[in-house]
Coordinates of C-alpha atoms in Angstrom, one line a residue:
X1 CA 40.6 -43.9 71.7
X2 CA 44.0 -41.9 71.1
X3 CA 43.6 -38.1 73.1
X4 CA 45.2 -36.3 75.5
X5 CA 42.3 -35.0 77.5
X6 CA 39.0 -37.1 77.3
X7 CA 35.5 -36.8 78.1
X8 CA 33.4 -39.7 76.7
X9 CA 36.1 -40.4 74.8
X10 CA 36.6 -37.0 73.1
X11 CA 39.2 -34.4 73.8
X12 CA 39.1 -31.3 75.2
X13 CA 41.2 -28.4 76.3
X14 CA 41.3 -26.4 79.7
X15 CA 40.5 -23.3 77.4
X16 CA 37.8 -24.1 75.5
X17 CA 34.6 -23.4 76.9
X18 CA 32.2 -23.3 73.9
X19 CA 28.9 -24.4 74.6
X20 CA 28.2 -28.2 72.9
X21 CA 25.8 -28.5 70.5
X22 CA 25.5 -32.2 70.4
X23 CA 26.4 -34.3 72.6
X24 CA 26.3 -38.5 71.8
X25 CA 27.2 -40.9 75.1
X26 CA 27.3 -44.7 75.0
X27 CA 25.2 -44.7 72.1
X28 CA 24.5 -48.4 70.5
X29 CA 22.4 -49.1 67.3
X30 CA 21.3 -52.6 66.2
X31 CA 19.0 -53.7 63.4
X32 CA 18.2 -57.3 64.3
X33 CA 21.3 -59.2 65.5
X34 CA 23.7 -57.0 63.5
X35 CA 25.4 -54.9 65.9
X36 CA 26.1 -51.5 63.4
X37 CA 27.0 -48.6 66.3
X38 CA 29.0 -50.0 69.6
X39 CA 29.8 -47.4 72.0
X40 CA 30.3 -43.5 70.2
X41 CA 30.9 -41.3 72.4
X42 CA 31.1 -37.4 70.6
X43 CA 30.9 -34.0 71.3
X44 CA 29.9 -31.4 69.0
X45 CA 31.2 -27.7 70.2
X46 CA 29.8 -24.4 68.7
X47 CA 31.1 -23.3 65.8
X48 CA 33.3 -26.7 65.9
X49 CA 34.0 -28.7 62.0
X50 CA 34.4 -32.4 63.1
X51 CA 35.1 -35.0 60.6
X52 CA 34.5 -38.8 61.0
X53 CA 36.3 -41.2 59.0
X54 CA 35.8 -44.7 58.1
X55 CA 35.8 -47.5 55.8
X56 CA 32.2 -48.2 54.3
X57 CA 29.6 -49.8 56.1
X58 CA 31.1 -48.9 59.4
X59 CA 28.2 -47.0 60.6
X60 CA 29.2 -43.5 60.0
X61 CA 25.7 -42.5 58.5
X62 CA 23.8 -44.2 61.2
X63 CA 25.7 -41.8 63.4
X64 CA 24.0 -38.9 61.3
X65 CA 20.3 -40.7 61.1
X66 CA 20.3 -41.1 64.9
X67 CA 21.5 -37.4 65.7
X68 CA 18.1 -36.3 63.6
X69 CA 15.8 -38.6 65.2
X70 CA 15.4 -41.0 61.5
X71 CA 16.3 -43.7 63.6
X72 CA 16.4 -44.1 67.5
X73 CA 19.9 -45.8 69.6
X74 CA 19.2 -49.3 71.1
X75 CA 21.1 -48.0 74.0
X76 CA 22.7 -44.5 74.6
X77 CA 21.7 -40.6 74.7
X78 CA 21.8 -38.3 71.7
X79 CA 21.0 -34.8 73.2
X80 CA 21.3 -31.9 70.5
X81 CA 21.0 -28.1 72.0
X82 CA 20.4 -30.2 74.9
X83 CA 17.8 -32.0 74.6
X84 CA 17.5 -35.8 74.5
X85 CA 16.5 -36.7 71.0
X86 CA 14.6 -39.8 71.1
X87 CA 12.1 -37.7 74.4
X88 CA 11.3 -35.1 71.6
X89 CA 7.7 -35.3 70.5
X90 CA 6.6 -34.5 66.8
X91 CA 6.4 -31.4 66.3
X92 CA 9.4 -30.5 69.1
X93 CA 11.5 -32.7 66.5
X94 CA 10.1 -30.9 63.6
X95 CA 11.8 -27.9 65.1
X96 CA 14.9 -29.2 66.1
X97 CA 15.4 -30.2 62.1
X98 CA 15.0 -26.4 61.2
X99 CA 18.1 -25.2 62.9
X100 CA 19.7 -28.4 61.1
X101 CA 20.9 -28.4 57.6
X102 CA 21.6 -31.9 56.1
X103 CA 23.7 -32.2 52.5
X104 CA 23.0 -35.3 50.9
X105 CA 25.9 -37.1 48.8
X106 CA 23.2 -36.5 45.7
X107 CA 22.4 -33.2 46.5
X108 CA 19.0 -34.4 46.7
X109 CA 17.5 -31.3 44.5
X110 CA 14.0 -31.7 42.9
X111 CA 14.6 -32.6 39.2
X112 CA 11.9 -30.9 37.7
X113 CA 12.5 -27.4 39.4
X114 CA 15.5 -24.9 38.6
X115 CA 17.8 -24.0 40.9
X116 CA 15.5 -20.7 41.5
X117 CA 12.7 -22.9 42.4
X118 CA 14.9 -25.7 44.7
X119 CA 15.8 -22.6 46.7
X120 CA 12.5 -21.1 47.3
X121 CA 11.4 -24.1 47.8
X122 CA 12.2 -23.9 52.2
X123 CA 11.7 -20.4 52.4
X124 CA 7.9 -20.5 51.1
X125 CA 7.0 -24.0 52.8
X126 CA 9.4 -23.9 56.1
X127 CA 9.9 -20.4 57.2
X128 CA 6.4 -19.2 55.6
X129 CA 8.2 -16.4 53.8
X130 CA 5.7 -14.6 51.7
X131 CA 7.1 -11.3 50.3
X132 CA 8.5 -11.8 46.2
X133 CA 11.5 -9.3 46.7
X134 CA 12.8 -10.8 50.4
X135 CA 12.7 -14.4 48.6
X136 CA 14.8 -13.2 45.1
X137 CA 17.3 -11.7 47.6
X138 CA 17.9 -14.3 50.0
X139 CA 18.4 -17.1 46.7
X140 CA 20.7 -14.7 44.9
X141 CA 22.6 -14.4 48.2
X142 CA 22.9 -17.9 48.6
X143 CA 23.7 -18.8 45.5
X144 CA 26.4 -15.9 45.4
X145 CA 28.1 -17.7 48.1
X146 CA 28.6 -20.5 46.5
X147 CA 29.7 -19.2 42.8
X148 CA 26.7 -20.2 41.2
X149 CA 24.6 -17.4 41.0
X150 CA 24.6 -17.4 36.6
X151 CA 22.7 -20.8 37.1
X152 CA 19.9 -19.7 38.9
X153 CA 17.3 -20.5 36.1
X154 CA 18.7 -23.8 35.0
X155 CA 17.3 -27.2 36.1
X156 CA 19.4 -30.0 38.0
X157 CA 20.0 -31.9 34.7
X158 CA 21.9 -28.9 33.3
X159 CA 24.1 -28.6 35.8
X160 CA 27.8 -30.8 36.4
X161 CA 28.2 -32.5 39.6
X162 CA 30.4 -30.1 41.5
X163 CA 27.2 -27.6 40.2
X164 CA 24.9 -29.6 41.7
X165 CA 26.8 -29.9 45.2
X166 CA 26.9 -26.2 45.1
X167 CA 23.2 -25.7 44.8
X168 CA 22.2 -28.3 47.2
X169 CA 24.4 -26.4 49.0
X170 CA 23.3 -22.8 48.3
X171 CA 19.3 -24.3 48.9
X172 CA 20.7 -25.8 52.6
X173 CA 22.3 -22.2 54.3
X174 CA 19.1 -20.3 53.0
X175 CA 17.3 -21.1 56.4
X176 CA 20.4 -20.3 58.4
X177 CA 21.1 -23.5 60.3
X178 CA 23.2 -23.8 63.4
X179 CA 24.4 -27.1 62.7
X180 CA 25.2 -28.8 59.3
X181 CA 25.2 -32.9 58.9
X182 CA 27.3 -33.3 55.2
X183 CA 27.4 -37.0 53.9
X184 CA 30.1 -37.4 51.7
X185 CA 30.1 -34.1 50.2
X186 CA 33.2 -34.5 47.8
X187 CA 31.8 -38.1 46.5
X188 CA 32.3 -38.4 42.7
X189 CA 33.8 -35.1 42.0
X190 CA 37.0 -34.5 40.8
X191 CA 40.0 -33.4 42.8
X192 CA 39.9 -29.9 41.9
X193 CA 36.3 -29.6 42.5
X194 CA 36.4 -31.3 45.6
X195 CA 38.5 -28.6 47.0
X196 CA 36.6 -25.8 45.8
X197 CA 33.8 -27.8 48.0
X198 CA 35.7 -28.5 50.9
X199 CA 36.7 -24.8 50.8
X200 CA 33.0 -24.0 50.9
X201 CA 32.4 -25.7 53.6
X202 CA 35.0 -23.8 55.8
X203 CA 33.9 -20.3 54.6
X204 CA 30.6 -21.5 55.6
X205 CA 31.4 -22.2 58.9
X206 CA 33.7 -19.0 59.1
X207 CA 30.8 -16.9 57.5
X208 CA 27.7 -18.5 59.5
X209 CA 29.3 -19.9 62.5
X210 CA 28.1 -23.0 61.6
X211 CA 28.4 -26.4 64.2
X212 CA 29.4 -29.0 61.6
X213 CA 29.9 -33.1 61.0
X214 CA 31.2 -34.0 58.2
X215 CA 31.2 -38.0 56.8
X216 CA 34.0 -38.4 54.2
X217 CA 36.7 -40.8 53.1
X218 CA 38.5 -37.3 51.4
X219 CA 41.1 -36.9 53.0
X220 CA 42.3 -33.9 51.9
X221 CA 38.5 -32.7 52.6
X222 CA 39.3 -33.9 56.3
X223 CA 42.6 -31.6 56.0
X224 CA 40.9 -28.5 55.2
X225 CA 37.5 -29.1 56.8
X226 CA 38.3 -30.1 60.2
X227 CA 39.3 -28.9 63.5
X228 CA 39.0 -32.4 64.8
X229 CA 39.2 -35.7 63.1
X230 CA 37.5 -38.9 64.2
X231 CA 38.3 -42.4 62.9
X232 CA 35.9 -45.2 62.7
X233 CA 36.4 -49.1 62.7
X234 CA 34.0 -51.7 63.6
X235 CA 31.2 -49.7 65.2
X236 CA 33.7 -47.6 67.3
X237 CA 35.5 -44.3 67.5
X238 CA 39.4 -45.4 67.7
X239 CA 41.2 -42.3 67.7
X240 CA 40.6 -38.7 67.4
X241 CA 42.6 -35.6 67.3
X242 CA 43.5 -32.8 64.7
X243 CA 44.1 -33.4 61.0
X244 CA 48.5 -33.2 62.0
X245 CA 47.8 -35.2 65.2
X246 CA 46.5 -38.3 63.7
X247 CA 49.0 -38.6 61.0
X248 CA 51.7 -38.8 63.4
X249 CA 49.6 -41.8 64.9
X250 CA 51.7 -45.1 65.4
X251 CA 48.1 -46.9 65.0
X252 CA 48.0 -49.2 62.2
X253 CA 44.4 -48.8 61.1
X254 CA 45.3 -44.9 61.5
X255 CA 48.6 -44.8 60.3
X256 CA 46.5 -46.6 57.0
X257 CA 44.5 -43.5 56.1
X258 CA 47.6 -41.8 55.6
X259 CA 49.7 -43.6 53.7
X260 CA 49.3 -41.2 50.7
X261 CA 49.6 -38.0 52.5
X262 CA 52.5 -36.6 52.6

């Protein structure tokens, strides 16, 4: 892997002594005799945007699905606020999930419930909030942040894709996570929108001090997003580095995600 200073294959600097969040060694994932995750090696630092690039099917999710505990490594450690994942029991899990916000490439909002509802929807049934007037406030709030606070009453169906991003977005922060997992968070939106979304996902990290990964093949999402960029190929991390680092790259599968950036 291409870096200056490495640590399990990640860089670091003298001066940065933020506290890691997550922290993946040697970690190897195989569903029968296909060999999907290799040897990843990644550190998450506090308050840290990291991006992970890669060509579908190269096991970028799986990354993701191992980091919450959906699926356990073959081989390797996957500690998060340091604590070995795969040791946690049930309920220890069940906690570790709350201070982690996942946005799914859908959204994933309830169909049948407005925006209103989606929202209260973890406040009532995972942080037990009770009081009417603390719930209103902490939905409009959310959904302030994210420009969408005149659909609060309107159901998924009404709502355009960016729309939809935003709310799944909006209904995601409500709990306050430390760390948010986005998959694909630009997929099928147009290019202006897919800024406004990328932007969102800095001024959430700026605004919460959010710990974030962030799957994508947007690369102008990667450019605004990140603070570190991490390229996938074949079940490996191959490079890594900032946004301007990598595109200077002399690697051919590198040098290929850039081809169209200027």
């Amino acid at each position: 892997m291409e870096a200056d200073k490495t640590k399990n294959g990640q860089k670091h600097t003298a001066t940065d002594k933020r506290e890691t969040v997550i922290c993946v060694s040697g970690l190897k994932k195989s569903f029968g005799t296909k060999k999907v995750l290799k040897d990843i090696n990644l550190d998450l630092r506090k308050g840290e945007n990291i991006v992970i690039l890669g060509r579908s099917g190269t096991g970028k999710s799986v990354t993701i699905q191992c980091i919450v505990g959906m699926l356990k490594p073959t081989e390797g450690s996957v500690k998060v606020f340091g604590r070995e994942v795969s040791e946690l029991s049930d309920d220890e899990l069940k906690e570790m999930r709350m201070k982690i916000g996942f946005l799914f490439q859908s959204g994933a909002l309830y169909d049948s419930m407005t925006v209103r509802e989606n929202l209260e929807f973890p406040l009532t049934r995972v942080l037990k909030l009770t009081d009417q007037a603390e719930i209103d406030k902490k939905v409009e709030d959310a959904l302030e942040s994210v420009g969408l606070l005149d659909a609060i009453d309107k159901l998924p169906s009404d709502l355009s894709g960016g729309m939809r991003k935003r709310a799944g977005l909006a209904r995601t922060i409500i709990v306050n996570p430390e760390i948010m997992l986005y998959d694909e968070p630009t997929t099928g939106l147009d290019p202006i929108t897919s800024r406004e979304i990328s932007d969102l996902i800095l001024n959430i990290q700026k605004k919460l001090k959010t710990s974030s990964i962030i799957i994508t093949h947007d690369m102008e999402c990667a450019r605004i997003a990140s603070d570190r960029v991490v390229i996938m190929d074949d079940g490996k991390y191959i490079a890594e580095g900032t946004f301007d680092e990598l595109h200077k790259s002399k690697n051919e599968i590198v040098k290929s995600y850039f081809l169209d950036i200027s």
